[in-house]
GROMACS .gro file of C-alpha atoms in nm:
model
  168
    1MET     CA    1   2.018  -3.732   4.549
    2HIS     CA    2   1.896  -3.400   4.406
    3THR     CA    3   1.949  -3.066   4.573
    4PRO     CA    4   1.618  -2.889   4.652
    5ILE     CA    5   1.537  -2.607   4.410
    6VAL     CA    6   1.509  -2.360   4.698
    7VAL     CA    7   1.872  -2.422   4.781
    8THR     CA    8   1.986  -2.418   4.418
    9LEU     CA    9   1.816  -2.084   4.346
   10LYS     CA   10   1.899  -1.942   4.691
   11LEU     CA   11   1.538  -1.855   4.768
   12ASP     CA   12   1.400  -1.758   5.106
   13GLU     CA   13   1.110  -1.995   5.169
   14ARG     CA   14   0.946  -1.747   5.407
   15LYS     CA   15   0.910  -1.488   5.125
   16LEU     CA   16   0.781  -1.724   4.851
   17GLY     CA   17   0.419  -1.704   4.968
   18ALA     CA   18   0.424  -1.324   4.977
   19GLN     CA   19   0.583  -1.302   4.631
   20GLU     CA   20   0.320  -1.534   4.484
   21PHE     CA   21   0.042  -1.342   4.660
   22GLU     CA   22   0.174  -1.011   4.515
   23ARG     CA   23   0.160  -1.156   4.162
   24VAL     CA   24  -0.196  -1.282   4.209
   25ALA     CA   25  -0.306  -0.956   4.370
   26ALA     CA   26  -0.157  -0.751   4.085
   27LYS     CA   27  -0.339  -0.966   3.830
   28ALA     CA   28  -0.666  -0.925   4.019
   29GLY     CA   29  -0.611  -0.548   4.022
   30LEU     CA   30  -0.566  -0.546   3.643
   31ILE     CA   31  -0.880  -0.752   3.595
   32ARG     CA   32  -1.076  -0.513   3.818
   33GLU     CA   33  -0.936  -0.211   3.627
   34LEU     CA   34  -1.033  -0.362   3.290
   35ARG     CA   35  -1.385  -0.433   3.419
   36VAL     CA   36  -1.424  -0.071   3.535
   37ARG     CA   37  -1.296   0.061   3.199
   38ARG     CA   38  -1.538  -0.161   3.008
   39GLU     CA   39  -1.832  -0.041   3.218
   40GLU     CA   40  -1.728   0.324   3.170
   41ALA     CA   41  -1.696   0.270   2.794
   42LEU     CA   42  -2.048   0.127   2.778
   43ASP     CA   43  -2.185   0.416   2.989
   44ASN     CA   44  -2.011   0.678   2.770
   45PHE     CA   45  -2.097   0.525   2.432
   46GLY     CA   46  -2.231   0.796   2.198
   47LYS     CA   47  -2.155   1.084   2.434
   48PRO     CA   48  -1.954   1.390   2.322
   49GLY     CA   49  -1.582   1.329   2.301
   50ARG     CA   50  -1.627   0.981   2.155
   51ASP     CA   51  -1.657   1.090   1.792
   52PRO     CA   52  -1.600   0.821   1.528
   53HIS     CA   53  -1.377   1.051   1.319
   54GLU     CA   54  -1.102   0.996   1.573
   55LEU     CA   55  -1.083   0.632   1.462
   56GLY     CA   56  -1.019   0.757   1.109
   57ASP     CA   57  -0.734   0.967   1.245
   58VAL     CA   58  -0.585   0.654   1.400
   59PHE     CA   59  -0.601   0.470   1.067
   60ALA     CA   60  -0.448   0.769   0.887
   61LYS     CA   61  -0.155   0.765   1.131
   62ILE     CA   62  -0.109   0.390   1.082
   63VAL     CA   63  -0.109   0.433   0.703
   64GLU     CA   64   0.147   0.713   0.710
   65GLN     CA   65   0.376   0.552   0.970
   66SER     CA   66   0.380   0.220   0.787
   67GLY     CA   67   0.461   0.379   0.451
   68TRP     CA   68   0.138   0.264   0.285
   69GLY     CA   69   0.033   0.618   0.190
   70PRO     CA   70   0.189   0.630  -0.159
   71HIS     CA   71   0.062   0.281  -0.242
   72LEU     CA   72  -0.293   0.367  -0.136
   73ARG     CA   73  -0.286   0.694  -0.330
   74MET     CA   74  -0.167   0.510  -0.642
   75ALA     CA   75  -0.436   0.243  -0.602
   76SER     CA   76  -0.693   0.520  -0.568
   77LEU     CA   77  -0.558   0.686  -0.883
   78GLU     CA   78  -0.572   0.362  -1.080
   79SER     CA   79  -0.930   0.289  -0.976
   80ASP     CA   80  -1.039   0.646  -1.051
   81TRP     CA   81  -0.830   0.695  -1.367
   82ALA     CA   82  -1.130   0.784  -1.587
   83SER     CA   83  -1.220   1.084  -1.371
   84VAL     CA   84  -0.864   1.216  -1.408
   85VAL     CA   85  -0.808   1.181  -1.785
   86GLY     CA   86  -1.164   1.134  -1.912
   87GLU     CA   87  -1.347   0.822  -2.024
   88VAL     CA   88  -1.204   0.805  -2.376
   89ASN     CA   89  -0.842   0.856  -2.269
   90ALA     CA   90  -0.887   0.609  -1.983
   91ARG     CA   91  -0.999   0.335  -2.225
   92HIS     CA   92  -0.668   0.370  -2.410
   93SER     CA   93  -0.427   0.423  -2.120
   94ARG     CA   94  -0.341   0.309  -1.770
   95VAL     CA   95  -0.113   0.402  -1.483
   96ALA     CA   96   0.202   0.195  -1.537
   97SER     CA   97   0.427   0.295  -1.247
   98TYR     CA   98   0.534   0.557  -0.997
   99VAL     CA   99   0.903   0.579  -0.906
  100ASP     CA  100   1.080   0.870  -0.734
  101GLY     CA  101   0.830   1.138  -0.836
  102VAL     CA  102   0.789   1.015  -1.195
  103LEU     CA  103   0.445   0.884  -1.290
  104THR     CA  104   0.451   0.669  -1.603
  105ILE     CA  105   0.137   0.623  -1.810
  106ALA     CA  106   0.115   0.343  -2.068
  107ALA     CA  107  -0.086   0.423  -2.382
  108ASP     CA  108  -0.234   0.170  -2.626
  109SER     CA  109  -0.084   0.313  -2.946
  110PRO     CA  110   0.149   0.584  -3.073
  111SER     CA  111  -0.147   0.813  -3.145
  112TRP     CA  112  -0.276   0.778  -2.786
  113THR     CA  113   0.079   0.834  -2.662
  114GLN     CA  114   0.084   1.162  -2.856
  115GLN     CA  115  -0.262   1.261  -2.728
  116LEU     CA  116  -0.169   1.200  -2.363
  117THR     CA  117   0.172   1.364  -2.403
  118ALA     CA  118  -0.005   1.678  -2.522
  119ILE     CA  119  -0.212   1.697  -2.202
  120ALA     CA  120   0.073   1.589  -1.971
  121PRO     CA  121   0.143   1.939  -1.828
  122THR     CA  122  -0.222   1.987  -1.733
  123LEU     CA  123  -0.236   1.631  -1.610
  124THR     CA  124   0.067   1.692  -1.386
  125GLU     CA  125  -0.108   1.980  -1.208
  126THR     CA  126  -0.432   1.781  -1.171
  127LEU     CA  127  -0.243   1.485  -1.024
  128ARG     CA  128  -0.053   1.706  -0.778
  129GLU     CA  129  -0.386   1.837  -0.646
  130ARG     CA  130  -0.552   1.495  -0.630
  131LEU     CA  131  -0.258   1.307  -0.483
  132GLY     CA  132  -0.175   1.557  -0.210
  133GLY     CA  133   0.132   1.445  -0.022
  134LEU     CA  134   0.263   1.240  -0.315
  135ARG     CA  135   0.542   1.411  -0.505
  136ILE     CA  136   0.478   1.435  -0.881
  137ASP     CA  137   0.781   1.584  -1.060
  138GLU     CA  138   0.708   1.448  -1.406
  139VAL     CA  139   0.445   1.259  -1.602
  140ARG     CA  140   0.584   1.032  -1.875
  141VAL     CA  141   0.370   0.871  -2.140
  142THR     CA  142   0.492   0.555  -2.310
  143GLY     CA  143   0.341   0.366  -2.599
  144PRO     CA  144   0.375   0.011  -2.724
  145GLN     CA  145   0.725  -0.091  -2.825
  146THR     CA  146   0.742  -0.116  -3.203
  147HIS     CA  147   1.089  -0.270  -3.205
  148GLY     CA  148   1.058  -0.520  -2.926
  149ARG     CA  149   1.169  -0.883  -2.939
  150GLY     CA  150   0.848  -1.003  -3.104
  151VAL     CA  151   0.869  -0.750  -3.388
  152ARG     CA  152   1.240  -0.824  -3.446
  153MET     CA  153   1.170  -1.197  -3.454
  154MET     CA  154   0.882  -1.154  -3.699
  155LYS     CA  155   1.102  -0.944  -3.932
  156TYR     CA  156   1.382  -1.203  -3.911
  157VAL     CA  157   1.144  -1.484  -4.003
  158GLN     CA  158   1.003  -1.280  -4.293
  159ARG     CA  159   1.352  -1.207  -4.429
  160ASN     CA  160   1.479  -1.564  -4.393
  161THR     CA  161   1.181  -1.763  -4.507
  162ARG     CA  162   1.178  -1.865  -4.872
  163ARG     CA  163   0.852  -1.810  -5.041
  164PRO     CA  164   0.774  -1.979  -5.366
  165HIS     CA  165   0.778  -1.742  -5.659
  166PRO     CA  166   0.425  -1.667  -5.784
  167ARG     CA  167   0.506  -1.792  -6.136
  168GLY     CA  168   0.624  -2.128  -6.014
   0.00000   0.00000   0.00000
């Protein structure tokens, strides 16, 4: 034989109806309040004080609080790189990374590395203005690695491969 749940939980059967009614009444009150808010929102649509720029402020807060700000600024910089360094420089370089205030730019060749290094001080100031709120302490320009694994391997193969002598 099972003990009734009322006894197990030590509930007062006389109060159960009132407790259930309170829950239902509270839910009905919330539903009524939501209906009134919705009607007021429809009546006030487009009136002063309901400016759309406030929604932008909400998104800006979300971006900053979530830590997305630096990532969005860097994405913006990458997509607008040509307007920062010029069309010609942009065709031969790209934003490589941003770590702890150091922006690294990758250039296509040593000559483009030299060209971008020459304008790095001016570029630093321009980037500080454009990327307001993002700390730019240094701009580094890197070029292609001339002594990387591929180059070393090619030189090794050239040194260790026997070529027939031209005279036979």
